[in-house]
CSV table of C-alpha atoms in Angstrom, one decimal:
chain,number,residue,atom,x,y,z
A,1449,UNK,CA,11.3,-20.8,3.9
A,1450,UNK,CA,9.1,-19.4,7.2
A,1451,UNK,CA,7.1,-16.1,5.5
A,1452,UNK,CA,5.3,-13.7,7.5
A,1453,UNK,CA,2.2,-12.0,6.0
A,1454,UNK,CA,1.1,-8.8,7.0
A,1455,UNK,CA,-0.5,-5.4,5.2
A,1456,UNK,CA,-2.5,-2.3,5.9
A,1457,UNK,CA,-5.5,-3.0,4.0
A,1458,UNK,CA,-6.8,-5.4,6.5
A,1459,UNK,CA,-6.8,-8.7,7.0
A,1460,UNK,CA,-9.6,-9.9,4.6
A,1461,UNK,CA,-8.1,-7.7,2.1
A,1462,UNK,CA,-7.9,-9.4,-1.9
A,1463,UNK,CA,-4.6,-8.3,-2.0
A,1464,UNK,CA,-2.9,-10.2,1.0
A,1465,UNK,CA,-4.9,-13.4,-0.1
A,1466,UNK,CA,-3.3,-13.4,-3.7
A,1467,UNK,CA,0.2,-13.0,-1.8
A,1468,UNK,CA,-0.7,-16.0,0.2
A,1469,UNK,CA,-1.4,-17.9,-2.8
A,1470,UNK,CA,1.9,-16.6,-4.3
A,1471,UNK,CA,4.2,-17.5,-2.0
A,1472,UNK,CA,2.9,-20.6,-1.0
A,1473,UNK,CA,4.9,-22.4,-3.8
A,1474,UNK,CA,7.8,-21.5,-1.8
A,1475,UNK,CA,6.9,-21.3,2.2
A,1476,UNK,CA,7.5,-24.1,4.2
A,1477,UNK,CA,5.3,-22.3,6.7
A,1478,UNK,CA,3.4,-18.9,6.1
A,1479,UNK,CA,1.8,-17.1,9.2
A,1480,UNK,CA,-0.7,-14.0,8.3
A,1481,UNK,CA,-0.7,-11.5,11.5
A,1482,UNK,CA,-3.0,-8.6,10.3
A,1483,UNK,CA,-5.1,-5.8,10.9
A,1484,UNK,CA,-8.8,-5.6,11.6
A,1485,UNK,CA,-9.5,-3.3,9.5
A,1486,UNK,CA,-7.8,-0.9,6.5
A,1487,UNK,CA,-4.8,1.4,7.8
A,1488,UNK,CA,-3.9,3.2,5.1
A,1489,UNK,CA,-1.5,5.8,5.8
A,1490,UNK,CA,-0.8,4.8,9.3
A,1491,UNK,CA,3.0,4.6,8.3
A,1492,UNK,CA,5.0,2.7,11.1
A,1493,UNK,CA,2.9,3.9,14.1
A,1494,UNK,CA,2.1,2.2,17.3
A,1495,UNK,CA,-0.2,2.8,20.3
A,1496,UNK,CA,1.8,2.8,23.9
A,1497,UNK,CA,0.0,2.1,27.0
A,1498,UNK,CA,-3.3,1.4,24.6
A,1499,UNK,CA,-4.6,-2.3,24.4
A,1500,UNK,CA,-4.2,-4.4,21.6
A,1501,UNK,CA,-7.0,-7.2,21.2
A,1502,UNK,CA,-5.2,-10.0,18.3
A,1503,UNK,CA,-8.1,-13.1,17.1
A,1504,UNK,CA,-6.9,-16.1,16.5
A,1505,UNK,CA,-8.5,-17.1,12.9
A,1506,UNK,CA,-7.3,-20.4,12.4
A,1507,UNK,CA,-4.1,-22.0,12.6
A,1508,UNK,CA,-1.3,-19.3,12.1
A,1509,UNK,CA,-3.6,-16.4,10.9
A,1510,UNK,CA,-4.7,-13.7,13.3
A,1511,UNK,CA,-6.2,-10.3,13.0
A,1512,UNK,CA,-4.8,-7.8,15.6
A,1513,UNK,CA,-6.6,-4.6,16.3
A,1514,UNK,CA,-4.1,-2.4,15.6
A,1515,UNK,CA,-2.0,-0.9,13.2
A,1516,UNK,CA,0.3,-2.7,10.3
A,1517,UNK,CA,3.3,-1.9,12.1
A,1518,UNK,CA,1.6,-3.0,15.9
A,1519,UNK,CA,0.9,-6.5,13.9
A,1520,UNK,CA,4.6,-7.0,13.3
A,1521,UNK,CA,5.8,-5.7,16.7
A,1522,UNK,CA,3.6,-8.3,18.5
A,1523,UNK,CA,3.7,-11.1,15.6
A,1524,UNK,CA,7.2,-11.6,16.3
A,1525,UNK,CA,7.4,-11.1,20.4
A,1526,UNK,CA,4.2,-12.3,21.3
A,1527,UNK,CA,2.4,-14.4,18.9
A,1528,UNK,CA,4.7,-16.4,16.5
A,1529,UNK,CA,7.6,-18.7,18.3
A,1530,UNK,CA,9.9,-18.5,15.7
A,1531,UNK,CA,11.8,-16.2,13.6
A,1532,UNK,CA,10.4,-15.7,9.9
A,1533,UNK,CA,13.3,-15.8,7.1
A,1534,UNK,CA,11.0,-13.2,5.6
A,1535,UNK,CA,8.3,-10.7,6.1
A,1536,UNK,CA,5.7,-9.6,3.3
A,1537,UNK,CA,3.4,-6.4,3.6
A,1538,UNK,CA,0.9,-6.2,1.2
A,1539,UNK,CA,-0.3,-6.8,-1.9
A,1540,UNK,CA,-1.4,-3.3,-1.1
A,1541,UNK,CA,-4.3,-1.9,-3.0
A,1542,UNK,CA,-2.5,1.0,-5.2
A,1543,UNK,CA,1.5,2.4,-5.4
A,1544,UNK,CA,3.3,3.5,-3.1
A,1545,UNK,CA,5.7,5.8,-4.9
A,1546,UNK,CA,7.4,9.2,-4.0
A,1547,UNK,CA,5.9,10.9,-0.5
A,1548,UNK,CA,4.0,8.0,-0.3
A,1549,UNK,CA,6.6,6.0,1.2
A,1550,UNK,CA,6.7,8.4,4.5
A,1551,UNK,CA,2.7,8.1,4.8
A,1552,UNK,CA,2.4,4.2,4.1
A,1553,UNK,CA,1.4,2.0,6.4
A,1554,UNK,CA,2.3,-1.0,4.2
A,1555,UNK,CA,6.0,0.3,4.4
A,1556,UNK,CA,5.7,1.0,7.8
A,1557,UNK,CA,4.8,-2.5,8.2
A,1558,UNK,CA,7.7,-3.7,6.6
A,1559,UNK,CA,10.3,-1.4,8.3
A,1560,UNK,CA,9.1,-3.1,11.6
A,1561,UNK,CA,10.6,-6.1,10.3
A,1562,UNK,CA,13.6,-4.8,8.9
A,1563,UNK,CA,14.9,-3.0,12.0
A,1564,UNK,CA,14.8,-6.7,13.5
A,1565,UNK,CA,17.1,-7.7,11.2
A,1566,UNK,CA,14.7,-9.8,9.0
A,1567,UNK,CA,14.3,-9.6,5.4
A,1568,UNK,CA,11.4,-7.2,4.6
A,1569,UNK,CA,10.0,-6.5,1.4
A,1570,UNK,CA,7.2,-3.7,0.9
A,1571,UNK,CA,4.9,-5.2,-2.2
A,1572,UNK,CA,2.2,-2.8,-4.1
A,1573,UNK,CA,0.3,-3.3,-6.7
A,1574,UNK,CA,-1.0,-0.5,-8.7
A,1575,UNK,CA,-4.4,0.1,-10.5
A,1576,UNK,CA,-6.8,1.8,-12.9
A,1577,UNK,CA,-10.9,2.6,-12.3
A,1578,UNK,CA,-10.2,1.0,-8.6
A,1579,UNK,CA,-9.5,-2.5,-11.4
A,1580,UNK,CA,-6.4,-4.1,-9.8
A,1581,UNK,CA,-5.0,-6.3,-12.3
A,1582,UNK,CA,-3.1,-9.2,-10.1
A,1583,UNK,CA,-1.9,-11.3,-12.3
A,1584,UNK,CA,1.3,-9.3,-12.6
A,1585,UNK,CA,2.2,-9.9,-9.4
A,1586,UNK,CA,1.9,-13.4,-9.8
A,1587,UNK,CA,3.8,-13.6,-12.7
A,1588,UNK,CA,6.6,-11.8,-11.6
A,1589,UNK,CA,6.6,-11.2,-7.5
A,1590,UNK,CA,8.3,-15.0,-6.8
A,1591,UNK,CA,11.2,-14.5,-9.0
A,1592,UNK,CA,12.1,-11.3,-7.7
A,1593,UNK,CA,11.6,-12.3,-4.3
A,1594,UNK,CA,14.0,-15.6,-4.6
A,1595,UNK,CA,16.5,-12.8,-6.7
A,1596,UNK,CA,16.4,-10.6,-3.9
A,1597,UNK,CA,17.0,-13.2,-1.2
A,1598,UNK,CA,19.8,-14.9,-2.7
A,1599,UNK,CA,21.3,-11.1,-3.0
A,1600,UNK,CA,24.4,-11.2,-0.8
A,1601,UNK,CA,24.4,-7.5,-0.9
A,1602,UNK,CA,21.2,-6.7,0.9
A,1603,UNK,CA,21.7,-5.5,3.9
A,1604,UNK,CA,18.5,-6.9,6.3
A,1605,UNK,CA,18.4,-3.5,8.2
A,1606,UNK,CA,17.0,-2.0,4.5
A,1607,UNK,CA,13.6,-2.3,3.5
A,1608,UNK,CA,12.7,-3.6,-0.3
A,1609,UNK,CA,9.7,-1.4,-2.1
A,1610,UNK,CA,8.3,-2.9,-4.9
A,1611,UNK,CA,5.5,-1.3,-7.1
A,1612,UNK,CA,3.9,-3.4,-9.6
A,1613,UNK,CA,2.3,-1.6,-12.9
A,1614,UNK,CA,-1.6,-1.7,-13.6
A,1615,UNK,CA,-0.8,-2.6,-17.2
A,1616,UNK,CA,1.8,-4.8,-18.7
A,1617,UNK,CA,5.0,-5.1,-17.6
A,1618,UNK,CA,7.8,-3.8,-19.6
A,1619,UNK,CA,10.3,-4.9,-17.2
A,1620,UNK,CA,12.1,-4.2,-14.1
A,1621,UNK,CA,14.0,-0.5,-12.9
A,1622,UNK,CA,15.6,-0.1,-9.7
A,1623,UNK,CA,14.8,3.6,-8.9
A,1624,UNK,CA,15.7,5.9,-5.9
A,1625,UNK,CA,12.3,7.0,-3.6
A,1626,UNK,CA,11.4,10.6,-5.3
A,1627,UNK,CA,8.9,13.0,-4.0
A,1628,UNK,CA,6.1,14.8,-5.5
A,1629,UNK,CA,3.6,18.0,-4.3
A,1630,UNK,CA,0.9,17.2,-2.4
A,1631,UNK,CA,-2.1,17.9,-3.4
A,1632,UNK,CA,-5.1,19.9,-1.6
A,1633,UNK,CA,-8.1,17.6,-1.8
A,1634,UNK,CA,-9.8,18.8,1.3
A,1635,UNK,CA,-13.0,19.0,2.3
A,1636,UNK,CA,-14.8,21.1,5.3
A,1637,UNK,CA,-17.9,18.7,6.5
A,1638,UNK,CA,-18.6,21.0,9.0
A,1639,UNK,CA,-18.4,24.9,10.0
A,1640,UNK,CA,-19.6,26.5,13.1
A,1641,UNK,CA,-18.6,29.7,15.3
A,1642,UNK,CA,-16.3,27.8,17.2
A,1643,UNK,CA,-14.6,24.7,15.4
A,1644,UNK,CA,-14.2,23.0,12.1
A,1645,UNK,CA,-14.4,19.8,10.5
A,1646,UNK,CA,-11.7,18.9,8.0
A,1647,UNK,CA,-11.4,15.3,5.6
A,1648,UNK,CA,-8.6,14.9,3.6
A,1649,UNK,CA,-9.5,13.3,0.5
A,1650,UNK,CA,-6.3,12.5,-1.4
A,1651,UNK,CA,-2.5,13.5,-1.1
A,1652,UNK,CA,-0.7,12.0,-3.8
A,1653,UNK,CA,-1.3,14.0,-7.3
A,1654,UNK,CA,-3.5,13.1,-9.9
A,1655,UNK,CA,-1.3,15.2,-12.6
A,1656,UNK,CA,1.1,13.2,-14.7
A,1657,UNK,CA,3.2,16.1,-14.8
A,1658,UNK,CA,4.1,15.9,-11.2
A,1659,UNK,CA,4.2,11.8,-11.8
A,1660,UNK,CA,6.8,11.6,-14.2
A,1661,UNK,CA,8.9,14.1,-12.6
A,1662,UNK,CA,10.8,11.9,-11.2
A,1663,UNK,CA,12.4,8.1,-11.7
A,1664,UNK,CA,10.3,6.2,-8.7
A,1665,UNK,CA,7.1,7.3,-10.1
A,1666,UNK,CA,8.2,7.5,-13.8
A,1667,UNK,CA,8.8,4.0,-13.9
A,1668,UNK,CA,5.9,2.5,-12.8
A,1669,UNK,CA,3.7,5.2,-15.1
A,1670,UNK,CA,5.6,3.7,-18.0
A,1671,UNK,CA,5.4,-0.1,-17.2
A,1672,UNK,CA,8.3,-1.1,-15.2
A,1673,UNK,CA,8.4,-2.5,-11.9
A,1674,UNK,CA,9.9,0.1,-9.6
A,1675,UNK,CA,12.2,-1.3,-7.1
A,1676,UNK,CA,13.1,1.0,-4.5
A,1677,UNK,CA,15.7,-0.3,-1.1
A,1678,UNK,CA,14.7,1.7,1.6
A,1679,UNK,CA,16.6,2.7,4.9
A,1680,UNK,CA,15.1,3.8,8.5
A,1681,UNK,CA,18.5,6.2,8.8
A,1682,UNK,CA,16.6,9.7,7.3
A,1683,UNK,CA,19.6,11.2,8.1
A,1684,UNK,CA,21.0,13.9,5.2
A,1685,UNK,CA,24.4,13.2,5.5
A,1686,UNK,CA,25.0,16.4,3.2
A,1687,UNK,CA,23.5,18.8,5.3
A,1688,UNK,CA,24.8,16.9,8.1
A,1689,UNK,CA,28.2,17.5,6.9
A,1690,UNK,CA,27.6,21.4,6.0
A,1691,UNK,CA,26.6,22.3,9.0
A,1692,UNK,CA,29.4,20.6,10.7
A,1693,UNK,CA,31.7,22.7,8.7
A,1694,UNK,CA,29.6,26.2,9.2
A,1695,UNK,CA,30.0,25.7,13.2
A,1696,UNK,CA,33.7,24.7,12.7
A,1697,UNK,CA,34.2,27.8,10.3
A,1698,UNK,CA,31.6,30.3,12.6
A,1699,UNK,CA,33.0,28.5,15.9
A,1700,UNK,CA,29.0,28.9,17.2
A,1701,UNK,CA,29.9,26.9,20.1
């Protein structure tokens, strides 16, 4: 199998080494195309008309100066000659639960691959006291992996989230995205007559209340690996359909 690595924590990141390691036990051949730096919550953006410098490291492994979603879209036209069987993003240093999938840019990643038609599987790792604990995710990340692959069901076009508990693992739950509130941890660095300076310190919730409030998030909290299939279509199909009816009903136009 031809895996290609990528994430949003940067390309020296522990977590994307310990996926390397992982999956070599199954990869016939394993290219790592990522960023120069951490892009956390760069979701699936990329730069037009803005140049992109990519390092070659050693053989298959470069670091691109751009986003995780930038290092897929070239990866696969530019600097691989072959098409993967499978793209990784991550390990990614903490979930990516509820809101989190819009913001993340290890999702965003892996949604680059998918809408190529190429198997793409999100992977993050949660953690406690900034203490990620990675032997769950090698204990358990290649036999999910070879489950999902050999799932005739999966359509290629839909991304795989998986979120791996700090703590041990109860098991596995296959959960739907879920939202939470955001929180308002923002500073003000700077105040003067005419502007203001504003850093946003942290957007998913501390409280457990807003946590288990829903099945994405309430799974991992509680132990379980929380598998989550993902599509790019953010269509509401029921609010699609309503309105639909209302301007059929109203005759609007």
């Amino acid at each position: 199998m031809k895996i290609l690595l990528t994430n949003d924590d940067g390309f020296h990141a522990e977590g994307i080494k310990v996926l390397q390691e992982i999956v070599s036990n199954i990869a016939s051949k394993i290219w790592v195309v990522a960023p120069a730096e951490n892009y956390s919550r760069a979701s699936r953006s990329i730069n037009q008309n803005v140049q992109i410098n990519v390092q070659k490291v050693r053989e298959n492994e470069f670091i691109v100066h751009g986003t995780p979603a930038e290092s897929v879209f070239i990866g696969l036209r530019k600097i691989i000659n072959e098409k993967p069987d499978l793209i990784l993003s991550g390990i990614n240093h903490g979930s990516n639960v509820g809101n989190d999938i819009i913001y993340s840019g290890t999702i965003g990643a892996a949604i680059e691959g998918a809408v190529m038609h190429i198997p793409s599987i999100a992977i993050s790792q949660a953690y406690q006291d900034q203490t990620i604990k990675w032997e769950n995710s090698r204990k358990f990340l290649l036999d999910i992996i070879h489950k999902l692959m050999n799932n005739t069901n999966w359509k290629k076009s839909t991304t795989i989230s998986i979120n791996i508990p700090c703590g041990d693992v109860k098991g596995i739950q296959f959960v739907e995205q879920g939202a939470y509130f955001s929180c308002n941890n923002i500073d003000v660095i700077q105040t003067d007559n005419y502007s203001q300076s504003y850093v946003i310190r942290e957007i998913s919730p501390k409280n457990q209340y807003y946590k288990l409030n829903n099945r994405n998030i309430a799974a991992l909290y509680n132990g379980y690996i929380a598998i989550t299939p993902i599509n790019t279509d953010m269509t509401d199909y029921n609010m699609l359909n309503s309105l639909i009816q209302f301007n059929d009903n109203q005759q609007c136009i």
